[in-house]
Tab-separated table of C-alpha atoms in Angstrom:
chain	number	residue	atom	x	y	z
A	135	MET	CA	-0.790	-0.188	-0.401
A	136	ASN	CA	1.455	3.422	-1.109
A	137	LYS	CA	2.567	5.631	1.433
A	138	ILE	CA	0.196	8.977	2.005
A	139	THR	CA	1.783	12.019	2.205
A	140	ILE	CA	0.047	15.683	3.468
A	141	VAL	CA	1.345	19.174	2.758
A	142	ILE	CA	-0.093	22.575	3.926
A	143	THR	CA	1.690	25.797	4.303
A	144	THR	CA	-0.201	28.474	6.266
A	145	ILE	CA	0.487	31.254	7.542
A	146	ARG	CA	-2.690	30.578	10.701
A	147	VAL	CA	-3.839	28.289	12.455
A	148	PRO	CA	-4.419	24.965	10.236
A	149	VAL	CA	-7.971	24.177	11.943
A	150	VAL	CA	-8.572	22.569	8.816
A	151	LEU	CA	-6.088	19.448	10.152
A	152	GLU	CA	-9.126	18.325	12.032
A	153	SER	CA	-11.736	18.317	9.506
A	154	TYR	CA	-9.119	15.879	7.354
A	155	ILE	CA	-8.579	13.566	11.149
A	156	GLU	CA	-11.851	13.176	10.916
A	157	ASN	CA	-12.185	11.967	7.674
A	158	PHE	CA	-9.288	9.561	7.917
A	159	GLN	CA	-10.826	8.275	10.844
A	160	LYS	CA	-14.451	7.206	9.235
A	161	TYR	CA	-13.381	5.586	6.602
A	162	GLU	CA	-9.699	4.378	7.989
A	163	HIS	CA	-6.911	5.161	7.133
A	164	ASN	CA	-4.754	5.029	9.091
A	165	ASP	CA	-0.848	5.884	7.383
A	166	VAL	CA	-1.626	9.069	6.762
A	167	ASP	CA	1.126	12.254	7.662
A	168	PHE	CA	0.849	15.509	8.232
A	169	VAL	CA	4.147	17.874	6.849
A	170	ILE	CA	2.976	21.169	7.956
A	171	ILE	CA	4.926	23.918	5.795
A	172	GLY	CA	4.867	27.304	8.705
A	173	ASP	CA	6.830	31.091	7.985
A	174	LEU	CA	7.431	33.781	8.772
A	175	LYS	CA	4.004	35.254	9.398
A	176	THR	CA	2.591	32.176	10.968
A	177	PRO	CA	1.293	32.165	15.117
A	178	SER	CA	3.267	30.780	17.208
A	179	LYS	CA	0.758	29.035	18.749
A	180	ILE	CA	0.406	26.921	16.120
A	181	THR	CA	2.796	24.732	18.093
A	182	GLU	CA	0.519	24.100	21.147
A	183	TYR	CA	-2.580	23.234	18.256
A	184	LEU	CA	-0.275	20.647	16.293
A	185	ARG	CA	0.993	18.564	19.574
A	186	LYS	CA	-2.251	18.740	20.956
A	187	ILE	CA	-4.483	17.171	17.469
A	188	SER	CA	-1.432	14.816	16.768
A	189	LYS	CA	-2.736	12.992	20.297
A	190	ILE	CA	-5.156	12.157	17.776
A	191	GLY	CA	-3.462	9.371	16.310
A	192	TYR	CA	-1.706	10.186	12.991
A	193	GLN	CA	1.712	11.490	12.429
A	194	ILE	CA	2.180	15.738	12.179
A	195	ASP	CA	5.788	16.741	11.390
A	196	TYR	CA	5.734	20.421	11.798
A	197	TRP	CA	8.965	22.871	10.293
A	198	ASP	CA	9.194	26.466	11.196
A	199	VAL	CA	11.026	28.772	9.958
A	200	ASN	CA	14.167	28.138	12.319
A	201	ARG	CA	13.906	24.426	11.215
A	202	GLN	CA	13.716	25.197	7.430
A	203	LYS	CA	16.199	27.089	7.485
A	204	LYS	CA	18.563	24.355	8.739
A	205	TRP	CA	17.186	21.671	6.583
A	206	LEU	CA	18.362	24.569	3.920
A	207	GLU	CA	21.680	24.698	5.244
A	208	GLN	CA	22.716	21.578	3.046
A	209	PHE	CA	20.906	23.387	-0.937
A	210	PRO	CA	21.937	27.145	-0.329
A	211	ASP	CA	20.584	27.626	-4.140
A	212	LEU	CA	17.560	26.412	-2.805
A	213	GLU	CA	17.673	29.209	0.266
A	214	ASN	CA	18.011	32.230	-1.819
A	215	LEU	CA	15.920	31.862	-4.167
A	216	ILE	CA	12.257	31.147	-2.501
A	217	PRO	CA	11.651	33.818	-0.375
A	218	TYR	CA	8.972	34.828	3.359
A	219	ASN	CA	5.830	34.841	2.621
A	220	CYS	CA	4.909	33.440	0.171
A	221	VAL	CA	3.212	29.539	-0.947
A	222	GLN	CA	6.500	28.651	-3.313
A	223	ARG	CA	7.529	27.440	0.481
A	224	ARG	CA	5.392	24.055	-1.025
A	225	ASN	CA	8.364	23.181	-3.063
A	226	LEU	CA	9.979	22.951	1.446
A	227	GLY	CA	6.988	20.064	1.796
A	228	TYR	CA	7.389	18.093	-1.154
A	229	LEU	CA	11.021	16.963	-0.656
A	230	ILE	CA	11.167	17.135	2.930
A	231	ALA	CA	7.391	14.623	1.963
A	232	TYR	CA	10.204	12.828	-0.413
A	233	GLN	CA	12.137	12.372	2.522
A	234	ASN	CA	10.388	10.734	4.842
A	235	ASP	CA	9.572	8.018	2.356
A	236	ALA	CA	5.895	9.011	0.982
A	237	ASP	CA	4.466	7.001	-2.848
A	238	VAL	CA	1.814	9.733	-2.878
A	239	ILE	CA	2.108	13.271	-1.967
A	240	VAL	CA	-0.972	15.643	-1.212
A	241	THR	CA	-1.436	19.225	-1.677
A	242	ILE	CA	-3.692	21.262	0.228
A	243	ASP	CA	-4.216	24.375	0.805
A	244	ASP	CA	-5.748	25.989	4.140
A	245	ASP	CA	-8.942	26.901	3.645
A	246	ASN	CA	-10.474	24.180	1.469
A	247	PHE	CA	-12.072	21.608	4.115
A	248	ALA	CA	-12.153	17.318	3.636
A	249	VAL	CA	-15.777	16.464	3.789
A	250	PRO	CA	-17.561	13.744	5.452
A	251	GLU	CA	-19.629	12.835	2.357
A	252	GLU	CA	-15.638	12.253	0.220
A	253	ASP	CA	-13.440	8.971	0.848
A	254	PHE	CA	-10.662	11.683	0.623
A	255	ILE	CA	-7.514	9.122	0.200
A	256	LYS	CA	-9.191	7.063	-1.125
A	257	GLY	CA	-10.750	9.736	-4.153
A	258	HIS	CA	-6.058	9.960	-3.708
A	259	GLY	CA	-5.140	6.899	-4.095
A	260	ILE	CA	-5.570	6.287	-7.828
A	261	VAL	CA	-1.941	8.110	-7.571
A	262	GLY	CA	1.307	5.462	-8.701
A	263	LYS	CA	-1.590	2.978	-9.857
A	264	THR	CA	-2.246	1.488	-13.338
A	265	SER	CA	-6.191	1.267	-13.085
A	266	SER	CA	-9.249	1.497	-16.049
A	267	PHE	CA	-10.757	4.413	-16.964
A	268	LEU	CA	-12.545	6.933	-19.282
A	269	ALA	CA	-10.714	9.766	-21.098
A	270	VAL	CA	-11.522	12.498	-22.067
A	271	LYS	CA	-10.649	13.892	-25.611
A	272	SER	CA	-11.456	17.265	-26.990
A	273	SER	CA	-11.631	18.448	-30.184
A	274	THR	CA	-9.788	22.066	-28.714
A	275	ASN	CA	-7.430	20.335	-27.665
A	276	TRP	CA	-7.663	21.620	-24.226
A	277	PHE	CA	-11.099	19.940	-21.798
A	278	ASN	CA	-11.993	22.854	-19.042
A	279	PRO	CA	-12.158	20.796	-15.586
A	280	CYS	CA	-15.082	23.039	-14.217
A	281	ASP	CA	-17.072	21.833	-16.644
A	282	LEU	CA	-18.323	18.802	-14.632
A	283	LEU	CA	-19.087	21.131	-11.546
A	284	GLU	CA	-22.996	22.275	-10.654
A	285	ILE	CA	-22.780	25.800	-10.513
A	286	ARG	CA	-25.236	27.778	-8.538
A	287	PRO	CA	-25.953	30.734	-10.565
A	288	SER	CA	-25.381	28.836	-13.514
A	289	ARG	CA	-23.023	29.947	-15.439
A	290	ARG	CA	-19.861	29.032	-17.471
A	291	ILE	CA	-16.396	28.902	-15.125
A	292	TYR	CA	-13.378	28.609	-16.307
A	293	HIS	CA	-10.541	26.575	-14.252
A	294	ARG	CA	-7.729	29.421	-12.715
A	295	GLY	CA	-5.417	29.811	-15.463
A	296	PHE	CA	-6.752	28.463	-18.288
A	297	PRO	CA	-5.399	29.618	-21.242
A	298	TYR	CA	-7.967	32.077	-22.117
A	299	LEU	CA	-7.054	31.713	-26.552
A	300	LYS	CA	-9.146	29.167	-25.807
A	301	ARG	CA	-12.185	30.189	-24.198
A	302	TRP	CA	-15.147	29.317	-25.508
A	303	GLN	CA	-14.627	28.265	-28.189
A	304	ASN	CA	-17.496	25.213	-28.086
A	305	GLU	CA	-15.586	22.347	-27.943
A	306	LYS	CA	-16.519	18.442	-28.408
A	307	TYR	CA	-16.341	16.869	-26.075
A	308	SER	CA	-15.625	12.554	-26.185
A	309	TYR	CA	-14.414	9.833	-24.331
A	310	GLU	CA	-13.060	6.504	-24.243
A	311	GLU	CA	-11.795	3.557	-22.235
A	312	ARG	CA	-8.590	3.930	-21.079
A	313	LYS	CA	-5.479	2.174	-19.207
A	314	GLY	CA	-3.061	3.959	-17.318
A	315	ARG	CA	-1.472	4.379	-14.442
A	316	VAL	CA	-2.200	7.679	-13.208
A	317	VAL	CA	0.887	9.975	-11.893
A	318	VAL	CA	-1.319	13.255	-10.694
A	319	ASN	CA	-5.324	13.268	-9.972
A	320	ALA	CA	-7.046	16.711	-9.484
A	321	GLY	CA	-9.462	16.563	-7.041
A	322	LEU	CA	-12.137	19.596	-7.408
A	323	TRP	CA	-14.506	21.328	-5.121
A	324	LEU	CA	-17.398	23.074	-3.605
A	325	GLY	CA	-17.481	25.478	-2.129
A	326	ASN	CA	-15.769	28.690	-3.507
A	327	PRO	CA	-14.530	27.404	-6.752
A	328	ASP	CA	-11.024	28.056	-8.164
A	329	VAL	CA	-10.532	30.801	-10.597
A	330	ASP	CA	-9.374	33.887	-11.992
A	331	ALA	CA	-10.002	37.265	-10.481
A	332	VAL	CA	-11.958	39.004	-13.172
A	333	THR	CA	-14.617	35.988	-13.270
A	334	HIS	CA	-14.698	36.569	-9.213
A	335	LEU	CA	-15.484	39.615	-9.926
A	336	GLU	CA	-17.685	39.462	-12.342
A	337	GLU	CA	-19.851	37.761	-10.507
A	338	PRO	CA	-19.811	35.139	-7.348
A	339	VAL	CA	-20.483	31.845	-7.768
A	340	GLU	CA	-20.724	28.782	-5.856
A	341	VAL	CA	-20.205	25.207	-6.285
A	342	VAL	CA	-22.886	23.089	-4.519
A	343	GLY	CA	-21.449	19.757	-6.675
A	344	TRP	CA	-21.537	17.647	-9.456
A	345	LYS	CA	-23.417	17.501	-12.201
A	346	GLU	CA	-25.863	14.791	-12.593
A	347	ASP	CA	-24.712	13.086	-15.870
A	348	PHE	CA	-21.415	12.589	-15.100
A	349	ASN	CA	-21.772	11.606	-11.406
A	350	GLN	CA	-24.343	8.570	-13.070
A	351	GLN	CA	-22.451	8.065	-16.537
A	352	TYR	CA	-18.776	8.779	-15.612
A	353	GLN	CA	-18.519	8.037	-11.992
A	354	GLN	CA	-16.650	11.584	-11.073
A	355	ARG	CA	-13.283	10.904	-12.968
A	356	VAL	CA	-12.110	12.077	-15.544
A	357	ALA	CA	-8.619	11.671	-17.035
A	358	LEU	CA	-6.907	13.485	-19.824
A	359	ALA	CA	-6.257	11.624	-23.476
A	360	ASN	CA	-3.217	12.697	-24.503
A	361	SER	CA	-4.144	15.346	-26.669
A	362	THR	CA	-6.192	16.670	-24.311
A	363	TYR	CA	-4.690	20.069	-22.048
A	364	SER	CA	-5.735	21.602	-18.458
A	365	PRO	CA	-4.650	24.178	-16.160
A	366	PHE	CA	-4.806	21.948	-12.128
A	367	ASN	CA	-3.590	23.727	-9.112
A	368	THR	CA	-2.534	23.000	-5.693
A	369	GLN	CA	-5.127	23.740	-3.907
A	370	ASN	CA	-6.318	19.733	-3.761
A	371	MET	CA	-3.868	17.920	-6.024
A	372	ALA	CA	-1.747	14.095	-5.033
A	373	PHE	CA	0.468	12.908	-7.519
A	374	PHE	CA	3.162	10.146	-7.641
A	375	LYS	CA	6.638	10.221	-5.624
A	376	GLU	CA	8.353	9.785	-8.959
A	377	LEU	CA	6.994	12.429	-10.534
A	378	LEU	CA	8.607	15.284	-8.237
A	379	PRO	CA	11.199	16.380	-10.864
A	380	CYS	CA	8.595	18.142	-12.461
A	381	ALA	CA	6.957	19.845	-9.033
A	382	TYR	CA	8.213	22.300	-8.357
A	383	LEU	CA	6.704	26.242	-7.841
A	384	PRO	CA	7.951	28.730	-9.577
A	385	VAL	CA	8.568	31.647	-7.729
A	386	MET	CA	6.733	34.834	-8.719
A	387	GLY	CA	6.948	38.490	-7.459
A	388	ASP	CA	9.185	39.603	-10.429
A	389	SER	CA	7.734	43.023	-12.648
A	390	ILE	CA	7.604	42.326	-15.697
A	391	ASP	CA	6.297	45.567	-18.657
A	392	GLY	CA	6.058	47.389	-15.142
A	393	MET	CA	3.028	44.834	-13.838
A	394	LYS	CA	4.135	42.366	-11.005
A	395	ILE	CA	3.099	38.861	-11.927
A	396	ASP	CA	1.595	36.161	-9.308
A	397	ARG	CA	-1.570	33.275	-9.034
A	398	TYR	CA	0.356	31.479	-11.301
A	399	ASP	CA	3.578	28.971	-10.540
A	400	ASP	CA	0.369	26.046	-9.733
A	401	ILE	CA	-0.506	27.300	-13.689
A	402	TRP	CA	2.718	26.782	-15.026
A	403	SER	CA	4.595	24.039	-12.681
A	404	SER	CA	1.066	21.698	-14.579
A	405	TYR	CA	1.970	22.891	-17.618
A	406	PHE	CA	5.170	21.623	-17.553
A	407	ALA	CA	4.704	18.122	-15.904
A	408	GLU	CA	1.499	17.501	-18.060
A	409	LYS	CA	3.412	17.977	-21.298
A	410	ILE	CA	6.409	15.620	-19.415
A	411	ILE	CA	3.588	13.591	-17.883
A	412	LYS	CA	1.729	12.700	-22.442
A	413	HIS	CA	5.446	12.055	-23.606
A	414	LEU	CA	6.114	8.950	-20.718
A	415	GLY	CA	2.043	7.196	-21.764
A	416	ASP	CA	0.701	8.228	-17.476
A	417	PHE	CA	-1.492	9.914	-16.953
A	418	VAL	CA	-3.731	13.024	-15.278
A	419	THR	CA	-7.561	12.950	-14.077
A	420	PHE	CA	-9.272	14.824	-12.218
A	421	GLY	CA	-13.022	14.724	-9.895
A	422	GLN	CA	-12.607	13.144	-5.857
A	423	PRO	CA	-12.445	13.153	-4.353
A	424	LEU	CA	-13.961	17.526	-3.470
A	425	VAL	CA	-13.502	19.310	-0.697
A	426	ARG	CA	-15.070	22.924	0.419
A	427	GLN	CA	-13.209	26.020	0.216
A	428	ASP	CA	-14.099	28.062	2.395
A	429	ARG	CA	-11.234	30.964	0.714
A	430	ASN	CA	-9.299	33.080	3.180
A	431	PRO	CA	-9.821	36.226	2.988
A	432	HIS	CA	-9.294	37.768	-0.819
A	433	ASP	CA	-8.688	41.494	-2.369
A	434	TYR	CA	-10.193	40.493	-6.518
A	435	LEU	CA	-8.681	43.642	-7.864
A	436	ARG	CA	-5.021	42.747	-6.090
A	437	ASP	CA	-5.074	38.882	-7.243
A	438	LEU	CA	-6.492	40.809	-10.313
A	439	THR	CA	-3.244	42.873	-11.230
A	440	GLY	CA	-1.419	39.680	-10.540
A	441	GLU	CA	-2.765	37.727	-12.943
A	442	LEU	CA	-2.492	40.017	-15.805
A	443	PRO	CA	0.560	39.102	-16.526
A	444	GLY	CA	-0.044	36.104	-16.680
A	445	MET	CA	-2.946	36.314	-18.453
A	446	ILE	CA	-0.808	37.446	-20.844
A	447	LEU	CA	2.365	35.518	-21.129
A	448	THR	CA	-0.065	31.735	-20.971
A	449	ASP	CA	-1.241	32.414	-24.118
A	450	LYS	CA	2.402	32.608	-25.024
A	451	LEU	CA	3.158	29.851	-23.515
A	452	ILE	CA	1.874	26.959	-24.359
A	453	ARG	CA	1.773	28.171	-28.183
A	454	THR	CA	5.556	26.919	-27.007
A	455	LEU	CA	4.983	24.178	-25.324
A	456	GLU	CA	3.299	22.729	-28.497
A	457	ARG	CA	6.514	23.182	-30.263
A	458	ILE	CA	9.212	21.997	-27.918
A	459	GLU	CA	8.846	18.078	-29.170
A	460	LEU	CA	10.437	15.745	-26.088
A	461	SER	CA	12.887	12.900	-26.313
A	462	GLU	CA	13.607	11.922	-23.098
A	463	ASN	CA	12.232	8.138	-20.545
A	464	SER	CA	12.145	9.902	-18.140
A	465	TYR	CA	10.990	12.656	-15.547
A	466	PHE	CA	13.924	14.353	-14.629
A	467	ASP	CA	15.628	13.865	-17.740
A	468	CYS	CA	12.726	14.909	-19.423
A	469	TYR	CA	12.542	17.861	-17.752
A	470	HIS	CA	16.071	18.948	-18.009
A	471	GLU	CA	14.686	18.873	-21.459
A	472	LEU	CA	12.184	20.946	-21.278
A	473	ILE	CA	14.201	23.521	-19.463
A	474	GLU	CA	16.712	23.653	-22.462
A	475	LYS	CA	14.103	23.121	-24.705
A	476	LEU	CA	12.051	26.324	-22.730
A	477	ARG	CA	15.286	28.949	-22.766
A	478	GLU	CA	16.060	28.677	-26.418
A	479	GLU	CA	12.409	28.437	-27.745
A	480	ILE	CA	11.881	31.446	-25.415
A	481	CYS	CA	15.028	32.935	-26.711
A	482	LYS	CA	14.952	33.239	-30.250
A	483	SER	CA	10.962	34.230	-30.436
A	484	ALA	CA	9.689	37.587	-31.395
A	485	THR	CA	6.945	36.906	-29.565
A	486	TYR	CA	8.053	37.386	-26.899
A	487	THR	CA	9.337	41.133	-25.137
A	488	TYR	CA	12.639	41.080	-23.845
A	489	SER	CA	11.236	41.850	-19.891
A	490	GLU	CA	9.316	38.323	-20.500
A	491	LYS	CA	12.949	37.160	-22.201
A	492	ALA	CA	14.557	38.017	-19.179
A	493	TYR	CA	11.906	36.705	-16.648
A	494	PHE	CA	11.876	33.583	-18.049
A	495	LEU	CA	15.239	32.446	-18.563
A	496	LYS	CA	14.979	34.013	-14.197
A	497	LEU	CA	11.721	31.875	-14.453
A	498	THR	CA	14.659	28.682	-15.703
A	499	ASP	CA	17.079	29.003	-13.337
A	500	GLY	CA	14.673	28.650	-11.005
A	501	MET	CA	14.010	25.361	-12.481
A	502	SER	CA	16.539	23.929	-13.140
A	503	VAL	CA	18.366	24.538	-9.174
A	504	TRP	CA	15.197	22.564	-7.780
A	505	GLN	CA	16.247	20.615	-10.968
A	506	ASN	CA	20.163	20.213	-8.944
A	507	VAL	CA	18.593	19.633	-5.559
A	508	VAL	CA	15.261	16.988	-6.613
A	509	GLU	CA	18.784	15.030	-7.638
A	510	GLN	CA	20.815	15.621	-4.443
A	511	ILE	CA	17.775	13.600	-2.646
A	512	LEU	CA	16.967	11.084	-4.929
């Protein structure tokens, strides 16, 4: 049986843990542990809270800032790369979980709560296994996982980071039985969906469940066909340990043509990973388990300013990825190949501005730092 580790970054007392522990107890899952990554803003009272919670019987490995600094002494380039007070410190959680012999790493946000009706571990338990499933193929080669969900008020919404040039194209979906190894499972959400700030500002929406036809016909899970892409996020996602070389969340916050970029770290990471996953013949699935997002306070106008450069660059980036052909046969080697070919394609392209090229050179430098750390850990 695969060992599963839950990774959470937080600047709060993570009361969300209680919902997961209750869920694991209800469905009798014992071989699960937690890695909690704190930050400069994390309150000191978290230590006492986690000590009390751990008495229930699940191992909770808390990493405060001082403990992180000591661990990072062996990886100075990584320490210099990842700033404090940012979600990208989740990268440390991935590495630590791997070192702790996790087979499946599940990453959740601290405002996403397990729901009693969903067996959370069973939902993500497909990862690392060869299974039979329905694979969705899109006429546009892009699938919107929000199309699986019932939205109130009823309207179509798109997953955060879904390319704008691929939206509203009246795509047709077809499904076929497939069998293969799942290396990523992207669970979805009730309550507040993970959509971009434009959608939130236009009209607040709520996810109330699965669409009826999906619930009845597709067994609450679909895989992406080899020709079909979709973004996935890190708020309720599981990946197999073999994918660690591709799991890096790029550091955001740089200024690009006068705009400061944010909120595209997990989105671009998903596109890079999918490129390699499809080349190697593995699969990404969407669907179970659902969690409920009771979203932490957000300033959507501020989110929008950070998302704007990502919206512009994503449309360019996916065209670049379409031109790249991979030839290596492992996740580690393919990630190295992707880094090199991304640099080459972006540098020679007339589509990117000078500022955009400089940013992507810095981003791929970060990807190389990550790969060097992973090489030492593997």
